[in-house]
Every structure is written in structure tokens, then in C-alpha cells.
One Martini backbone bead per residue (centre of mass of N, CA, C, O) as a GRO file, in nm:
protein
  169
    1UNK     BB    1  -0.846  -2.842  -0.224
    2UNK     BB    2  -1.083  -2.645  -0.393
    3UNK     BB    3  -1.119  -2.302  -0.449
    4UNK     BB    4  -1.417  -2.157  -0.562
    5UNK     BB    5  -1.262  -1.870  -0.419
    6UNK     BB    6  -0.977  -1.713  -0.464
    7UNK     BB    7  -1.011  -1.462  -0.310
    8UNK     BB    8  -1.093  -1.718  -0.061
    9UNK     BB    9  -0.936  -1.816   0.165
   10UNK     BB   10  -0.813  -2.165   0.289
   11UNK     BB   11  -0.852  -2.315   0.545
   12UNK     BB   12  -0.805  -2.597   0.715
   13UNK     BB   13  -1.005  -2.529   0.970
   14UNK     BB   14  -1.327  -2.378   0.970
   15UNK     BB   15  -1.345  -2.387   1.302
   16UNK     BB   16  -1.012  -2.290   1.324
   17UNK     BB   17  -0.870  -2.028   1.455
   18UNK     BB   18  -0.552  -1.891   1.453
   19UNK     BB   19  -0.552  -1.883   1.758
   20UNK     BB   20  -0.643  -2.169   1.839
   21UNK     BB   21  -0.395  -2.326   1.725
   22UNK     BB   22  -0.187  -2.144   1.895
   23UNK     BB   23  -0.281  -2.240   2.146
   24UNK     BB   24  -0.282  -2.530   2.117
   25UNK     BB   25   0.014  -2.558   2.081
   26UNK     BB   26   0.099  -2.419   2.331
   27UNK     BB   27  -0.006  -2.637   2.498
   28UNK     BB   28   0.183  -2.907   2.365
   29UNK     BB   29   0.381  -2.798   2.478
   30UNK     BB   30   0.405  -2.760   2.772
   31UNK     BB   31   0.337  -3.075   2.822
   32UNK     BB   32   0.606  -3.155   2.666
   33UNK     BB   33   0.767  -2.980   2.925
   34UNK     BB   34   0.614  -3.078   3.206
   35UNK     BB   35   0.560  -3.366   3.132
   36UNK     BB   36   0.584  -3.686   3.236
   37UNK     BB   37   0.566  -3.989   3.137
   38UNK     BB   38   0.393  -4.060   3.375
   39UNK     BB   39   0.159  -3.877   3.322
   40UNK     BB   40   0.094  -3.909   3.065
   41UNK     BB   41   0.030  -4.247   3.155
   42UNK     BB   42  -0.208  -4.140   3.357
   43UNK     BB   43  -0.382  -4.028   3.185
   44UNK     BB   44  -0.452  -4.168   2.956
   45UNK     BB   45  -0.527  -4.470   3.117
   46UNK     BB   46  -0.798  -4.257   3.236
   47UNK     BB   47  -0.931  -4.286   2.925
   48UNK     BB   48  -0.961  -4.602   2.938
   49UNK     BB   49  -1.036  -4.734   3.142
   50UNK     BB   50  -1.234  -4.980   3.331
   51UNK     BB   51  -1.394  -4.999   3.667
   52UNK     BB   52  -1.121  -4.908   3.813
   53UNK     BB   53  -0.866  -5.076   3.741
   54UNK     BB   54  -0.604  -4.905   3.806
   55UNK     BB   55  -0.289  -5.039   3.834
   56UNK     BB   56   0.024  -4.952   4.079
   57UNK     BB   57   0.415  -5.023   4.033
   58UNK     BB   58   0.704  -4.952   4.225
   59UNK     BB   59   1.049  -5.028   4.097
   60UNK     BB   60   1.367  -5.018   4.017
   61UNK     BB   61   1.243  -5.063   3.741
   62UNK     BB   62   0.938  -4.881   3.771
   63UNK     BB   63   0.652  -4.860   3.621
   64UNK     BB   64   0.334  -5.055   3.651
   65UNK     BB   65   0.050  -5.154   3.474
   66UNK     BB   66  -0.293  -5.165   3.508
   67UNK     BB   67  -0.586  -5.251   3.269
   68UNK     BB   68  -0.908  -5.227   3.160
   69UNK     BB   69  -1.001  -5.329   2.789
   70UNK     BB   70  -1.266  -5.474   2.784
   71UNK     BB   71  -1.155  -5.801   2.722
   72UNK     BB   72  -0.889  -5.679   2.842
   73UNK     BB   73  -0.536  -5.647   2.916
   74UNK     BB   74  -0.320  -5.416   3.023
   75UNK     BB   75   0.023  -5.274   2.988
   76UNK     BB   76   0.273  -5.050   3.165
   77UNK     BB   77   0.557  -4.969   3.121
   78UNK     BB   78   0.815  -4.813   3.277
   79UNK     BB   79   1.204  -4.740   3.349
   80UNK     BB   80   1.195  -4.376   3.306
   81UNK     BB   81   1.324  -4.076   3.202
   82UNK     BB   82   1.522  -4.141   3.013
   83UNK     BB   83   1.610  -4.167   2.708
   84UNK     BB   84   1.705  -4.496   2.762
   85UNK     BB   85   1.453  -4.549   2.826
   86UNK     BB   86   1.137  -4.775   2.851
   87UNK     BB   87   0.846  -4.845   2.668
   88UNK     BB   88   0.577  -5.094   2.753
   89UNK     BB   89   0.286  -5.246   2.557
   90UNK     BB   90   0.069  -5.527   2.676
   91UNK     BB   91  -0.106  -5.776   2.553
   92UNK     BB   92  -0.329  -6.055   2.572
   93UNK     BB   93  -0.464  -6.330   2.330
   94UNK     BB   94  -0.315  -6.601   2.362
   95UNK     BB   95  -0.328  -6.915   2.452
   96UNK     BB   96  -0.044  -7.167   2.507
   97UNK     BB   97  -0.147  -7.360   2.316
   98UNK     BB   98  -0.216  -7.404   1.957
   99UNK     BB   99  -0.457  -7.433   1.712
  100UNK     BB  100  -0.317  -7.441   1.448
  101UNK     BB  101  -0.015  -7.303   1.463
  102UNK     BB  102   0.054  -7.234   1.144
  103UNK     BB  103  -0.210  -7.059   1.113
  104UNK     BB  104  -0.165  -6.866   1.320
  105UNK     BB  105   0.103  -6.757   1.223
  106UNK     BB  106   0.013  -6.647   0.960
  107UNK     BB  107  -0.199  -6.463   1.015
  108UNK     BB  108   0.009  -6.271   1.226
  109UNK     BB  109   0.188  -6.199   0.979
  110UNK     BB  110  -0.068  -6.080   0.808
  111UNK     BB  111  -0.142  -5.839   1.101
  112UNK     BB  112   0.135  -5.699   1.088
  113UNK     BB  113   0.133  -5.613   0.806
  114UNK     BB  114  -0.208  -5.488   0.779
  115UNK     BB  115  -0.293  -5.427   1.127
  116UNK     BB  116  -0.061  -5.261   1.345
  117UNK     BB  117   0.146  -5.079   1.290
  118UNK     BB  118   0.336  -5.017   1.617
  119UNK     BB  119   0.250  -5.277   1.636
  120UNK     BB  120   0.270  -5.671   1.768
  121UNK     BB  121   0.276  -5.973   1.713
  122UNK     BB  122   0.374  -6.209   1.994
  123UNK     BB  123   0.593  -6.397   2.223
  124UNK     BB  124   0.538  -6.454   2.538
  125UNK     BB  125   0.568  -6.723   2.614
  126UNK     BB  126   0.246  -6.878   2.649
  127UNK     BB  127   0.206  -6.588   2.459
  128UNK     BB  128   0.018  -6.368   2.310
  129UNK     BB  129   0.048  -6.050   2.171
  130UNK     BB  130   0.022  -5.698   2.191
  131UNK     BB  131   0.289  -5.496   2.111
  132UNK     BB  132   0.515  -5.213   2.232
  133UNK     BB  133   0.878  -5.072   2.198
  134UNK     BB  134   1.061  -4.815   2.337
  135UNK     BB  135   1.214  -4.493   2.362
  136UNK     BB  136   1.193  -4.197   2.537
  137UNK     BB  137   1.326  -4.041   2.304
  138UNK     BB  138   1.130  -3.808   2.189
  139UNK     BB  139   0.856  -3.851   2.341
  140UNK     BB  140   0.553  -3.781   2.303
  141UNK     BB  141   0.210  -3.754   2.424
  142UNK     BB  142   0.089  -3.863   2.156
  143UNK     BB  143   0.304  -4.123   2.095
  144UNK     BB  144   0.200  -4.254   2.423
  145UNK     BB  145  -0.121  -4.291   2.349
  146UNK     BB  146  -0.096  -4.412   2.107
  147UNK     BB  147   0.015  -4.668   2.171
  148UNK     BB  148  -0.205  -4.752   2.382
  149UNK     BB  149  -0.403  -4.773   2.219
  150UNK     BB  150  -0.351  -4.937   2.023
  151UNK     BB  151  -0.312  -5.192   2.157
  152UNK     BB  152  -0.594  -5.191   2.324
  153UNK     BB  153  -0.734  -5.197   2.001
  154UNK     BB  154  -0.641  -5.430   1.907
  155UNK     BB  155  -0.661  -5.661   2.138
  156UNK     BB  156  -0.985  -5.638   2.132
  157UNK     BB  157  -1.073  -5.657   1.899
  158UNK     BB  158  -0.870  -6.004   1.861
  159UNK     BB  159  -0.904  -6.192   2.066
  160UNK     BB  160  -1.174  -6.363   2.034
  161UNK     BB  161  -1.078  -6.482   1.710
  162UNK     BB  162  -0.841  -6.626   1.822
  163UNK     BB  163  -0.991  -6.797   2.067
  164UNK     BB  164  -1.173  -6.924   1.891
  165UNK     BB  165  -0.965  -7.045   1.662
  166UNK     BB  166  -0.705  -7.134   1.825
  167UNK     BB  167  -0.785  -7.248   2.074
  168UNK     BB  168  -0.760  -7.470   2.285
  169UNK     BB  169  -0.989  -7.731   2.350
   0.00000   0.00000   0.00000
């Protein structure tokens, strides 16, 4: 961005003020330092959910959500707090067998390439689906809202056009 008059410096973002910033960071830590994964995955939930569908289980496997997203469900595990444990967040978009589906197969391949981000269309079982799993070592409270909206917000995107187009009839 250039600066029409040299001598009044640019900030970043000219509605938010240095102590702002500073406040917002220092909010972002104390969150990311106080906040179990638990609660962060039940925040995130309760900003997306509809019609107060969400719904927890848990298991010696760790905790289970599901919640409604547009014309989806959405999936959200987590298997604990440890470093090696995992996040794993899925939506189903499309029941198979599917017709022509070669021409599935490409599309999926073709929509993983240029718009799917961290998440990715895969098959489990009888179905499509669009998901993402990491580790949760060094996992952010933006970077498990990012996965949880991304999956939701792909998968509502896309079901409808994948079961148009390929579903079986």
C-alpha cells in the first residue's frame, strides 16, 4: 500500500488502534493457553449449529459431536488432549454407488486440487464424504474453527450438486 504523505506513517489496519491489537493478541494467547480442545470444538459447534441440533458423546475414544449445517451433518471427533491425539472433522455428501463414476472420481480429484484447502473429498464406507484429521500438537483455537467451518462450509457448498449430478437414481 502506498502512503500518499510520507511523514504520516500506515498502520495496518486504520480502525484498530495499538492497544487494540495488543489487547486482541493478548486475548488469542490467554485463550489458546486456558482453553481445553474440548471447549474450543464446543465454541466453534454452538457459532455454526442450526435449529440447536447439536449433539455430544463420549466414549473411552474421546468425544463425538454432531451438529446440522445448512444441508448437512457435520462430524467432529476428537480422541483426546495429548499431543498425539486427533481431530477429525466429516460430512458426508454423497451416497454410492454413483452414476458415472469415473467422471466422479475426476471431478473429486479435480475439486481436491483447486478447492478444498485442508480439507479433502475421500470415500469411507458406502459414502463421500469431505473431511480433514490432524494431530492436535501446537492446534490453535483459529485452526480448529478453520477446519470445523471449512468441512461444513465445503461440504453444504457441494452436496447438493454431487447428488444432482452423480447420484444414483
Amino acid at each position: 500500500m502506498s502512503n500518499p504523505n510520507p511523514e504520516t506513517p500506515v498502520r495496518e489496519n486504520p480502525e484498530k488502534s495499538a492497544s487494540d491489537r495488543e489487547l486482541e493478541a493478548l486475548t488469542d494467547e490467554f485463550i489458546e493457553q486456558t482453553s481445553t480442545h474440548k471447549e474450543v470444538i464446543e465454541t466453534v459447534i454452538s457459532s455454526l449449529e442450526q435449529n440447536d441440533s447439536a449433539m455430544v458423546v463420549q466414549t473411552e475414544g474421546g468425544y463425538l459431536w454432531k451438529f446440522q449445517y445448512g444441508s448437512v451433518e457435520i462430524f467432529v471427533q476428537l480422541t483426546g488432549e495429548n499431543d498425539e491425539d486427533l481431530l477429525t472433522v466429516w460430512s458426508s455428501v454423497l451416497q454410492l454407488p454413483a452414476k458415472e463414476e469415473s467422471a466422479l472420481t475426476r471431478k473429486l480429484l479435480e475439486m481436491n486440487w483447486a478447492q478444498t484447502f485442508e480439507t479433502r473429498f475421500a470415500i469411507n464406507s458406502d459414502r463421500v464424504v469431505v473431511m480433514s484429521q490432524r494431530t492436535v500438537a501446537d492446534l490453535s483455537p483459529e485452526e480448529m474453527s478453520r477446519i470445523i467451518t471449512l468441512v461444513a462450509t465445503i461440504a453444504d457448498d457441494n452436496d447438493e450438486f454431487l447428488q444432482t449430478t452423480f447420484g444414483a437414481s
